[in-house]
Amino acid sequence: MDRKWAVDCTMRELVDIWNISFEGYAVDVKMTPATMIERVANENLDLTRSVVCFERGKPAGIVMNSFREIDGKNYAWNGGTGIPVAFRGKGVSRYLMGSVDQVYKDNNVDIAVLEAISSNEKAINLYEKNGYVIDNRLKFLKAEKIVKSKLTSPTKYQIEDIPKEKIQSLSFYREEVPWQNQLKSLKGAECKWLVEDGSPVAYAVYRSSYDQLGSLERVVLHQCSIDSKSVEGEEKIRLLLADVFQVEKGDFPRVISNFPVDDGWFIEIFQKMGFEELIEQVYMKKIY
């Protein structure tokens, strides 16, 4: 088995290796050169420390890595482990994970994280054998139409558009969230916070996408937090999210991305608003 860094591949080679390595995957993650470049930039994928392996000149697997400092610790994120169909079940995954483990050790990683689809038992077992444990579960949820709350009292609060970086100063801001929901991964994202008596008490970070005619076609929520989870807190969140998801615009896809299941208070609110689960992932960690 031969190994080289992703940076030593041309962009076309890298995209082709990625696409054949994820054939038959439960979710379509096929990429083009344009989407690969965008993903590398958005998620800080480090091509100098991402691994591609070959068997007799044929692509046999790939692992994309990203590195960040979070709460004073060095984190690494496995942004995708893929193996072409012809090489699955032949020990390539063990080789890849061993190579990546050494990369993390060489770069003084404190904590490694990754996600895997909850139904992908083979992948989860592989990661567990390599020292990862399930730390949380993450849900993707979707609604076309939002159920409006009867609780909201909009005159009590103000909703403001702000630069997303401002939420980092809030006492209830969470820095460690799933990688693709972290602020560094959300270039171009929008942010709103809800103000009560002059102080922000809740926030939401999201992305809106528009069609070629400028009509809103999709809103994806990436982060949402509040200072106090209570009946009144539910009122605040539902008011804030009604604004974020633009309920007055009628039916179109609203998505909640990778929201932690252990935050059941939020999940219950999302369900009351009409959201249903699309897919669930496990969030796994390895401590070095």
PDB file of C-alpha atoms in Angstrom:
ATOM      1  CA  MET A   1       0.000   0.000   0.000  1.00  0.00           C
ATOM      2  CA  ASP A   2       1.366   3.410  -1.005  1.00  0.00           C
ATOM      3  CA  ARG A   3       0.397   6.676   0.647  1.00  0.00           C
ATOM      4  CA  LYS A   4       0.630  10.308  -0.321  1.00  0.00           C
ATOM      5  CA  TRP A   5      -0.775  13.605   0.856  1.00  0.00           C
ATOM      6  CA  ALA A   6      -3.895  14.993  -0.789  1.00  0.00           C
ATOM      7  CA  VAL A   7      -1.991  18.150  -1.713  1.00  0.00           C
ATOM      8  CA  ASP A   8       0.179  16.052  -4.049  1.00  0.00           C
ATOM      9  CA  CYS A   9      -2.870  15.145  -6.158  1.00  0.00           C
ATOM     10  CA  THR A  10      -4.281  17.429  -8.823  1.00  0.00           C
ATOM     11  CA  MET A  11      -7.720  18.808  -8.025  1.00  0.00           C
ATOM     12  CA  ARG A  12      -9.273  16.573 -10.666  1.00  0.00           C
ATOM     13  CA  GLU A  13      -7.516  13.507  -9.213  1.00  0.00           C
ATOM     14  CA  LEU A  14      -8.625  14.409  -5.707  1.00  0.00           C
ATOM     15  CA  VAL A  15     -12.248  14.859  -6.738  1.00  0.00           C
ATOM     16  CA  ASP A  16     -12.238  11.574  -8.674  1.00  0.00           C
ATOM     17  CA  ILE A  17     -10.688   9.703  -5.721  1.00  0.00           C
ATOM     18  CA  TRP A  18     -13.258  11.205  -3.354  1.00  0.00           C
ATOM     19  CA  ASN A  19     -16.200  10.334  -5.583  1.00  0.00           C
ATOM     20  CA  ILE A  20     -15.222   6.701  -6.214  1.00  0.00           C
ATOM     21  CA  SER A  21     -14.418   6.269  -2.508  1.00  0.00           C
ATOM     22  CA  PHE A  22     -17.975   7.218  -1.513  1.00  0.00           C
ATOM     23  CA  GLU A  23     -19.914   5.290  -4.169  1.00  0.00           C
ATOM     24  CA  GLY A  24     -22.960   3.631  -2.615  1.00  0.00           C
ATOM     25  CA  TYR A  25     -22.763   5.774   0.523  1.00  0.00           C
ATOM     26  CA  ALA A  26     -26.046   6.352   2.369  1.00  0.00           C
ATOM     27  CA  VAL A  27     -25.905  10.070   1.570  1.00  0.00           C
ATOM     28  CA  ASP A  28     -24.861  11.546  -1.772  1.00  0.00           C
ATOM     29  CA  VAL A  29     -21.561  13.357  -1.124  1.00  0.00           C
ATOM     30  CA  LYS A  30     -20.363  13.482  -4.732  1.00  0.00           C
ATOM     31  CA  MET A  31     -18.304  16.582  -5.484  1.00  0.00           C
ATOM     32  CA  THR A  32     -17.070  18.644  -8.418  1.00  0.00           C
ATOM     33  CA  PRO A  33     -13.822  20.627  -8.439  1.00  0.00           C
ATOM     34  CA  ALA A  34     -15.832  23.742  -7.542  1.00  0.00           C
ATOM     35  CA  THR A  35     -17.591  22.147  -4.572  1.00  0.00           C
ATOM     36  CA  MET A  36     -14.345  20.538  -3.404  1.00  0.00           C
ATOM     37  CA  ILE A  37     -12.582  23.917  -3.408  1.00  0.00           C
ATOM     38  CA  GLU A  38     -15.507  25.458  -1.523  1.00  0.00           C
ATOM     39  CA  ARG A  39     -15.498  22.675   1.055  1.00  0.00           C
ATOM     40  CA  VAL A  40     -11.733  22.865   1.581  1.00  0.00           C
ATOM     41  CA  ALA A  41     -12.078  26.600   2.240  1.00  0.00           C
ATOM     42  CA  ASN A  42     -15.185  26.468   4.425  1.00  0.00           C
ATOM     43  CA  GLU A  43     -14.111  23.568   6.623  1.00  0.00           C
ATOM     44  CA  ASN A  44     -10.379  24.378   6.707  1.00  0.00           C
ATOM     45  CA  LEU A  45      -9.552  20.967   5.248  1.00  0.00           C
ATOM     46  CA  ASP A  46      -5.784  20.621   5.328  1.00  0.00           C
ATOM     47  CA  LEU A  47      -4.626  18.919   2.136  1.00  0.00           C
ATOM     48  CA  THR A  48      -1.061  18.753   3.463  1.00  0.00           C
ATOM     49  CA  ARG A  49      -2.262  16.482   6.278  1.00  0.00           C
ATOM     50  CA  SER A  50      -5.049  14.583   4.505  1.00  0.00           C
ATOM     51  CA  VAL A  51      -4.210  11.061   3.352  1.00  0.00           C
ATOM     52  CA  VAL A  52      -4.757   9.260   0.047  1.00  0.00           C
ATOM     53  CA  CYS A  53      -3.639   5.645  -0.385  1.00  0.00           C
ATOM     54  CA  PHE A  54      -3.047   3.548  -3.478  1.00  0.00           C
ATOM     55  CA  GLU A  55      -2.712  -0.157  -4.221  1.00  0.00           C
ATOM     56  CA  ARG A  56      -0.642  -0.886  -7.338  1.00  0.00           C
ATOM     57  CA  GLY A  57      -1.352   2.591  -8.629  1.00  0.00           C
ATOM     58  CA  LYS A  58      -5.115   2.446  -8.100  1.00  0.00           C
ATOM     59  CA  PRO A  59      -6.833   4.740  -5.548  1.00  0.00           C
ATOM     60  CA  ALA A  60      -7.686   2.644  -2.498  1.00  0.00           C
ATOM     61  CA  GLY A  61      -8.921   5.190   0.043  1.00  0.00           C
ATOM     62  CA  ILE A  62      -8.974   8.731   1.347  1.00  0.00           C
ATOM     63  CA  VAL A  63      -9.252  10.585   4.659  1.00  0.00           C
ATOM     64  CA  MET A  64      -9.700  14.360   4.748  1.00  0.00           C
ATOM     65  CA  ASN A  65      -8.520  16.141   7.902  1.00  0.00           C
ATOM     66  CA  SER A  66      -8.970  19.535   9.474  1.00  0.00           C
ATOM     67  CA  PHE A  67      -7.308  21.062  12.536  1.00  0.00           C
ATOM     68  CA  ARG A  68      -8.415  23.832  14.909  1.00  0.00           C
ATOM     69  CA  GLU A  69      -7.843  25.097  18.419  1.00  0.00           C
ATOM     70  CA  ILE A  70     -11.043  24.971  20.496  1.00  0.00           C
ATOM     71  CA  ASP A  71     -11.235  25.992  24.150  1.00  0.00           C
ATOM     72  CA  GLY A  72      -7.440  25.923  24.315  1.00  0.00           C
ATOM     73  CA  LYS A  73      -7.094  22.360  22.999  1.00  0.00           C
ATOM     74  CA  ASN A  74      -5.868  21.068  19.633  1.00  0.00           C
ATOM     75  CA  TYR A  75      -8.711  19.376  17.784  1.00  0.00           C
ATOM     76  CA  ALA A  76      -8.604  17.274  14.626  1.00  0.00           C
ATOM     77  CA  TRP A  77     -11.676  16.463  12.557  1.00  0.00           C
ATOM     78  CA  ASN A  78     -11.997  13.530  10.202  1.00  0.00           C
ATOM     79  CA  GLY A  79     -13.954  15.146   7.394  1.00  0.00           C
ATOM     80  CA  GLY A  80     -14.551  11.917   5.513  1.00  0.00           C
ATOM     81  CA  THR A  81     -13.124   8.399   5.314  1.00  0.00           C
ATOM     82  CA  GLY A  82     -13.911   6.703   2.016  1.00  0.00           C
ATOM     83  CA  ILE A  83     -12.823   3.483   0.305  1.00  0.00           C
ATOM     84  CA  PRO A  84     -13.654   2.430  -3.282  1.00  0.00           C
ATOM     85  CA  VAL A  85     -15.957  -0.588  -3.594  1.00  0.00           C
ATOM     86  CA  ALA A  86     -13.178  -2.777  -5.004  1.00  0.00           C
ATOM     87  CA  PHE A  87     -11.056  -2.296  -1.865  1.00  0.00           C
ATOM     88  CA  ARG A  88     -13.692  -2.538   0.836  1.00  0.00           C
ATOM     89  CA  GLY A  89     -13.280  -5.389   3.310  1.00  0.00           C
ATOM     90  CA  LYS A  90      -9.588  -5.783   2.493  1.00  0.00           C
ATOM     91  CA  GLY A  91      -7.995  -4.022   5.445  1.00  0.00           C
ATOM     92  CA  VAL A  92      -7.648  -0.614   3.831  1.00  0.00           C
ATOM     93  CA  SER A  93      -9.717   1.063   6.550  1.00  0.00           C
ATOM     94  CA  ARG A  94      -7.326  -0.183   9.248  1.00  0.00           C
ATOM     95  CA  TYR A  95      -4.377   1.112   7.247  1.00  0.00           C
ATOM     96  CA  LEU A  96      -6.012   4.499   6.771  1.00  0.00           C
ATOM     97  CA  MET A  97      -6.985   4.874  10.418  1.00  0.00           C
ATOM     98  CA  GLY A  98      -3.481   3.920  11.506  1.00  0.00           C
ATOM     99  CA  SER A  99      -1.994   6.503   9.149  1.00  0.00           C
ATOM    100  CA  VAL A 100      -4.346   9.193  10.378  1.00  0.00           C
ATOM    101  CA  ASP A 101      -3.661   8.320  14.004  1.00  0.00           C
ATOM    102  CA  GLN A 102       0.039   8.904  13.404  1.00  0.00           C
ATOM    103  CA  VAL A 103      -0.688  12.226  11.680  1.00  0.00           C
ATOM    104  CA  TYR A 104      -2.670  13.340  14.725  1.00  0.00           C
ATOM    105  CA  LYS A 105       0.089  12.300  17.112  1.00  0.00           C
ATOM    106  CA  ASP A 106       2.719  14.075  15.003  1.00  0.00           C
ATOM    107  CA  ASN A 107       0.621  17.259  15.181  1.00  0.00           C
ATOM    108  CA  ASN A 108       0.035  17.150  18.957  1.00  0.00           C
ATOM    109  CA  VAL A 109      -3.711  16.634  18.667  1.00  0.00           C
ATOM    110  CA  ASP A 110      -5.515  16.538  22.017  1.00  0.00           C
ATOM    111  CA  ILE A 111      -8.960  15.488  20.785  1.00  0.00           C
ATOM    112  CA  ALA A 112     -10.044  13.920  17.493  1.00  0.00           C
ATOM    113  CA  VAL A 113     -13.694  14.081  16.404  1.00  0.00           C
ATOM    114  CA  LEU A 114     -15.785  12.720  13.571  1.00  0.00           C
ATOM    115  CA  GLU A 115     -19.348  11.953  12.585  1.00  0.00           C
ATOM    116  CA  ALA A 116     -20.858   8.779  11.144  1.00  0.00           C
ATOM    117  CA  ILE A 117     -24.407   7.967  10.097  1.00  0.00           C
ATOM    118  CA  SER A 118     -26.060   6.129  12.991  1.00  0.00           C
ATOM    119  CA  SER A 119     -27.082   3.182  10.799  1.00  0.00           C
ATOM    120  CA  ASN A 120     -23.527   2.672   9.494  1.00  0.00           C
ATOM    121  CA  GLU A 121     -22.544   0.052  12.055  1.00  0.00           C
ATOM    122  CA  LYS A 122     -19.416  -1.051  10.168  1.00  0.00           C
ATOM    123  CA  ALA A 123     -17.960   2.457  10.238  1.00  0.00           C
ATOM    124  CA  ILE A 124     -18.874   2.959  13.895  1.00  0.00           C
ATOM    125  CA  ASN A 125     -17.274  -0.362  14.837  1.00  0.00           C
ATOM    126  CA  LEU A 126     -14.121   0.598  12.929  1.00  0.00           C
ATOM    127  CA  TYR A 127     -13.851   3.887  14.783  1.00  0.00           C
ATOM    128  CA  GLU A 128     -14.524   2.241  18.141  1.00  0.00           C
ATOM    129  CA  LYS A 129     -11.729  -0.263  17.488  1.00  0.00           C
ATOM    130  CA  ASN A 130      -9.459   2.732  16.909  1.00  0.00           C
ATOM    131  CA  GLY A 131     -10.260   4.358  20.243  1.00  0.00           C
ATOM    132  CA  TYR A 132     -13.247   6.570  19.421  1.00  0.00           C
ATOM    133  CA  VAL A 133     -16.337   6.632  21.624  1.00  0.00           C
ATOM    134  CA  ILE A 134     -19.807   7.971  20.895  1.00  0.00           C
ATOM    135  CA  ASP A 135     -20.063  11.324  22.644  1.00  0.00           C
ATOM    136  CA  ASN A 136     -23.429  12.466  21.279  1.00  0.00           C
ATOM    137  CA  ARG A 137     -25.967  11.998  18.520  1.00  0.00           C
ATOM    138  CA  LEU A 138     -26.796  14.635  15.935  1.00  0.00           C
ATOM    139  CA  LYS A 139     -30.037  15.162  14.063  1.00  0.00           C
ATOM    140  CA  PHE A 140     -30.835  16.693  10.711  1.00  0.00           C
ATOM    141  CA  LEU A 141     -34.433  17.918  10.728  1.00  0.00           C
ATOM    142  CA  LYS A 142     -36.597  19.455   8.026  1.00  0.00           C
ATOM    143  CA  ALA A 143     -39.892  21.322   7.729  1.00  0.00           C
ATOM    144  CA  GLU A 144     -41.595  22.889   4.728  1.00  0.00           C
ATOM    145  CA  LYS A 145     -44.096  24.786   6.847  1.00  0.00           C
ATOM    146  CA  ILE A 146     -43.523  26.228  10.311  1.00  0.00           C
ATOM    147  CA  VAL A 147     -46.180  25.852  13.005  1.00  0.00           C
ATOM    148  CA  LYS A 148     -46.542  29.284  14.577  1.00  0.00           C
ATOM    149  CA  SER A 149     -46.521  29.580  18.340  1.00  0.00           C
ATOM    150  CA  LYS A 150     -49.490  30.944  20.235  1.00  0.00           C
ATOM    151  CA  LEU A 151     -47.158  32.041  23.010  1.00  0.00           C
ATOM    152  CA  THR A 152     -45.169  34.756  21.310  1.00  0.00           C
ATOM    153  CA  SER A 153     -45.341  38.320  22.615  1.00  0.00           C
ATOM    154  CA  PRO A 154     -43.186  40.190  20.085  1.00  0.00           C
ATOM    155  CA  THR A 155     -43.474  43.557  21.845  1.00  0.00           C
ATOM    156  CA  LYS A 156     -41.405  42.241  24.771  1.00  0.00           C
ATOM    157  CA  TYR A 157     -38.341  41.518  22.643  1.00  0.00           C
ATOM    158  CA  GLN A 158     -36.270  42.881  19.803  1.00  0.00           C
ATOM    159  CA  ILE A 159     -34.568  40.790  17.121  1.00  0.00           C
ATOM    160  CA  GLU A 160     -31.374  42.190  15.648  1.00  0.00           C
ATOM    161  CA  ASP A 161     -29.146  41.179  12.747  1.00  0.00           C
ATOM    162  CA  ILE A 162     -25.541  41.034  13.911  1.00  0.00           C
ATOM    163  CA  PRO A 163     -22.113  39.812  12.712  1.00  0.00           C
ATOM    164  CA  LYS A 164     -21.937  36.193  13.811  1.00  0.00           C
ATOM    165  CA  GLU A 165     -18.611  36.774  15.569  1.00  0.00           C
ATOM    166  CA  LYS A 166     -20.366  38.866  18.251  1.00  0.00           C
ATOM    167  CA  ILE A 167     -21.992  35.824  19.853  1.00  0.00           C
ATOM    168  CA  GLN A 168     -18.580  34.616  21.051  1.00  0.00           C
ATOM    169  CA  SER A 169     -18.747  37.122  23.900  1.00  0.00           C
ATOM    170  CA  LEU A 170     -21.991  35.688  25.297  1.00  0.00           C
ATOM    171  CA  SER A 171     -21.859  33.571  28.455  1.00  0.00           C
ATOM    172  CA  PHE A 172     -24.100  30.927  26.831  1.00  0.00           C
ATOM    173  CA  TYR A 173     -22.067  30.683  23.625  1.00  0.00           C
ATOM    174  CA  ARG A 174     -20.840  27.129  22.920  1.00  0.00           C
ATOM    175  CA  GLU A 175     -17.560  26.903  21.035  1.00  0.00           C
ATOM    176  CA  GLU A 176     -17.487  23.126  20.759  1.00  0.00           C
ATOM    177  CA  VAL A 177     -20.261  22.252  18.349  1.00  0.00           C
ATOM    178  CA  PRO A 178     -20.132  19.868  15.352  1.00  0.00           C
ATOM    179  CA  TRP A 179     -17.332  20.944  12.999  1.00  0.00           C
ATOM    180  CA  GLN A 180     -19.496  22.050  10.088  1.00  0.00           C
ATOM    181  CA  ASN A 181     -21.592  24.179  12.459  1.00  0.00           C
ATOM    182  CA  GLN A 182     -18.637  26.043  13.958  1.00  0.00           C
ATOM    183  CA  LEU A 183     -18.302  29.705  13.058  1.00  0.00           C
ATOM    184  CA  LYS A 184     -15.064  29.045  11.161  1.00  0.00           C
ATOM    185  CA  SER A 185     -16.996  26.693   8.860  1.00  0.00           C
ATOM    186  CA  LEU A 186     -19.817  29.170   8.255  1.00  0.00           C
ATOM    187  CA  LYS A 187     -18.319  31.736   5.926  1.00  0.00           C
ATOM    188  CA  GLY A 188     -21.074  34.013   4.700  1.00  0.00           C
ATOM    189  CA  ALA A 189     -23.555  32.856   7.338  1.00  0.00           C
ATOM    190  CA  GLU A 190     -26.079  35.212   8.899  1.00  0.00           C
ATOM    191  CA  CYS A 191     -26.808  35.704  12.582  1.00  0.00           C
ATOM    192  CA  LYS A 192     -29.626  37.125  14.671  1.00  0.00           C
ATOM    193  CA  TRP A 193     -29.986  37.542  18.378  1.00  0.00           C
ATOM    194  CA  LEU A 194     -33.004  38.274  20.526  1.00  0.00           C
ATOM    195  CA  VAL A 195     -32.715  41.139  22.985  1.00  0.00           C
ATOM    196  CA  GLU A 196     -34.629  41.530  26.241  1.00  0.00           C
ATOM    197  CA  ASP A 197     -34.226  44.606  28.433  1.00  0.00           C
ATOM    198  CA  GLY A 198     -31.190  45.673  26.432  1.00  0.00           C
ATOM    199  CA  SER A 199     -29.308  42.369  26.658  1.00  0.00           C
ATOM    200  CA  PRO A 200     -29.094  39.500  24.143  1.00  0.00           C
ATOM    201  CA  VAL A 201     -30.673  36.336  25.561  1.00  0.00           C
ATOM    202  CA  ALA A 202     -30.725  33.999  22.536  1.00  0.00           C
ATOM    203  CA  TYR A 203     -29.047  33.681  19.159  1.00  0.00           C
ATOM    204  CA  ALA A 204     -29.255  31.750  15.906  1.00  0.00           C
ATOM    205  CA  VAL A 205     -26.659  31.270  13.150  1.00  0.00           C
ATOM    206  CA  TYR A 206     -27.996  30.235   9.760  1.00  0.00           C
ATOM    207  CA  ARG A 207     -27.555  30.312   6.009  1.00  0.00           C
ATOM    208  CA  SER A 208     -30.117  31.407   3.442  1.00  0.00           C
ATOM    209  CA  SER A 209     -29.947  30.412  -0.222  1.00  0.00           C
ATOM    210  CA  TYR A 210     -31.721  31.991  -3.155  1.00  0.00           C
ATOM    211  CA  ASP A 211     -32.591  30.941  -6.694  1.00  0.00           C
ATOM    212  CA  GLN A 212     -31.392  32.734  -9.823  1.00  0.00           C
ATOM    213  CA  LEU A 213     -34.297  35.167  -9.606  1.00  0.00           C
ATOM    214  CA  GLY A 214     -33.474  36.106  -6.024  1.00  0.00           C
ATOM    215  CA  SER A 215     -36.322  34.194  -4.411  1.00  0.00           C
ATOM    216  CA  LEU A 216     -35.613  32.525  -1.079  1.00  0.00           C
ATOM    217  CA  GLU A 217     -35.470  28.750  -1.553  1.00  0.00           C
ATOM    218  CA  ARG A 218     -33.846  27.356   1.603  1.00  0.00           C
ATOM    219  CA  VAL A 219     -32.788  28.268   5.154  1.00  0.00           C
ATOM    220  CA  VAL A 220     -30.420  26.079   7.172  1.00  0.00           C
ATOM    221  CA  LEU A 221     -30.005  26.588  10.933  1.00  0.00           C
ATOM    222  CA  HIS A 222     -26.498  25.757  12.192  1.00  0.00           C
ATOM    223  CA  GLN A 223     -26.455  27.076  15.762  1.00  0.00           C
ATOM    224  CA  CYS A 224     -29.044  28.113  18.309  1.00  0.00           C
ATOM    225  CA  SER A 225     -28.611  28.855  22.003  1.00  0.00           C
ATOM    226  CA  ILE A 226     -30.329  30.644  24.872  1.00  0.00           C
ATOM    227  CA  ASP A 227     -29.403  31.902  28.315  1.00  0.00           C
ATOM    228  CA  SER A 228     -32.244  30.129  30.138  1.00  0.00           C
ATOM    229  CA  LYS A 229     -34.320  27.084  29.137  1.00  0.00           C
ATOM    230  CA  SER A 230     -37.826  27.653  30.453  1.00  0.00           C
ATOM    231  CA  VAL A 231     -41.404  28.207  29.315  1.00  0.00           C
ATOM    232  CA  GLU A 232     -40.534  31.820  28.636  1.00  0.00           C
ATOM    233  CA  GLY A 233     -37.355  30.610  26.947  1.00  0.00           C
ATOM    234  CA  GLU A 234     -39.429  28.558  24.526  1.00  0.00           C
ATOM    235  CA  GLU A 235     -41.371  31.694  23.677  1.00  0.00           C
ATOM    236  CA  LYS A 236     -38.127  33.509  22.903  1.00  0.00           C
ATOM    237  CA  ILE A 237     -36.693  30.719  20.742  1.00  0.00           C
ATOM    238  CA  ARG A 238     -39.865  30.264  18.727  1.00  0.00           C
ATOM    239  CA  LEU A 239     -40.087  33.994  18.120  1.00  0.00           C
ATOM    240  CA  LEU A 240     -36.435  34.146  17.048  1.00  0.00           C
ATOM    241  CA  LEU A 241     -36.702  31.114  14.761  1.00  0.00           C
ATOM    242  CA  ALA A 242     -39.931  32.364  13.192  1.00  0.00           C
ATOM    243  CA  ASP A 243     -37.855  35.337  12.060  1.00  0.00           C
ATOM    244  CA  VAL A 244     -34.869  33.220  10.976  1.00  0.00           C
ATOM    245  CA  PHE A 245     -37.032  30.798   8.989  1.00  0.00           C
ATOM    246  CA  GLN A 246     -39.162  33.638   7.543  1.00  0.00           C
ATOM    247  CA  VAL A 247     -42.530  32.052   8.239  1.00  0.00           C
ATOM    248  CA  GLU A 248     -44.286  34.786   6.284  1.00  0.00           C
ATOM    249  CA  LYS A 249     -42.686  33.495   3.049  1.00  0.00           C
ATOM    250  CA  GLY A 250     -44.873  30.377   2.950  1.00  0.00           C
ATOM    251  CA  ASP A 251     -43.724  26.823   2.281  1.00  0.00           C
ATOM    252  CA  PHE A 252     -40.116  26.082   1.349  1.00  0.00           C
ATOM    253  CA  PRO A 253     -37.406  23.840   2.850  1.00  0.00           C
ATOM    254  CA  ARG A 254     -36.204  24.784   6.331  1.00  0.00           C
ATOM    255  CA  VAL A 255     -33.419  22.553   7.659  1.00  0.00           C
ATOM    256  CA  ILE A 256     -31.747  22.171  11.062  1.00  0.00           C
ATOM    257  CA  SER A 257     -28.235  20.813  10.638  1.00  0.00           C
ATOM    258  CA  ASN A 258     -26.451  18.413  12.997  1.00  0.00           C
ATOM    259  CA  PHE A 259     -28.222  19.462  16.185  1.00  0.00           C
ATOM    260  CA  PRO A 260     -27.116  17.573  19.336  1.00  0.00           C
ATOM    261  CA  VAL A 261     -29.721  15.104  20.585  1.00  0.00           C
ATOM    262  CA  ASP A 262     -28.657  15.586  24.203  1.00  0.00           C
ATOM    263  CA  ASP A 263     -30.173  19.064  24.017  1.00  0.00           C
ATOM    264  CA  GLY A 264     -33.673  17.632  24.238  1.00  0.00           C
ATOM    265  CA  TRP A 265     -35.206  20.974  25.213  1.00  0.00           C
ATOM    266  CA  PHE A 266     -34.416  22.369  21.763  1.00  0.00           C
ATOM    267  CA  ILE A 267     -35.361  19.163  19.937  1.00  0.00           C
ATOM    268  CA  GLU A 268     -38.816  19.276  21.536  1.00  0.00           C
ATOM    269  CA  ILE A 269     -39.294  22.867  20.404  1.00  0.00           C
ATOM    270  CA  PHE A 270     -38.232  22.013  16.858  1.00  0.00           C
ATOM    271  CA  GLN A 271     -40.767  19.193  16.779  1.00  0.00           C
ATOM    272  CA  LYS A 272     -43.514  21.516  18.008  1.00  0.00           C
ATOM    273  CA  MET A 273     -42.621  23.827  15.135  1.00  0.00           C
ATOM    274  CA  GLY A 274     -43.217  21.023  12.638  1.00  0.00           C
ATOM    275  CA  PHE A 275     -39.702  19.683  12.067  1.00  0.00           C
ATOM    276  CA  GLU A 276     -39.201  16.000  11.354  1.00  0.00           C
ATOM    277  CA  GLU A 277     -36.011  13.962  11.395  1.00  0.00           C
ATOM    278  CA  LEU A 278     -34.179  13.410   8.112  1.00  0.00           C
ATOM    279  CA  ILE A 279     -31.138  11.539   9.346  1.00  0.00           C
ATOM    280  CA  GLU A 280     -29.175  10.939  12.523  1.00  0.00           C
ATOM    281  CA  GLN A 281     -25.417  10.795  13.004  1.00  0.00           C
ATOM    282  CA  VAL A 282     -23.199   9.784  15.891  1.00  0.00           C
ATOM    283  CA  TYR A 283     -20.626  12.291  17.103  1.00  0.00           C
ATOM    284  CA  MET A 284     -17.479  10.446  18.149  1.00  0.00           C
ATOM    285  CA  LYS A 285     -14.375  11.491  20.075  1.00  0.00           C
ATOM    286  CA  LYS A 286     -10.925  10.141  20.756  1.00  0.00           C
ATOM    287  CA  ILE A 287      -8.777  11.607  23.519  1.00  0.00           C
ATOM    288  CA  TYR A 288      -5.016  11.601  22.973  1.00  0.00           C
TER     289      TYR A 288
END
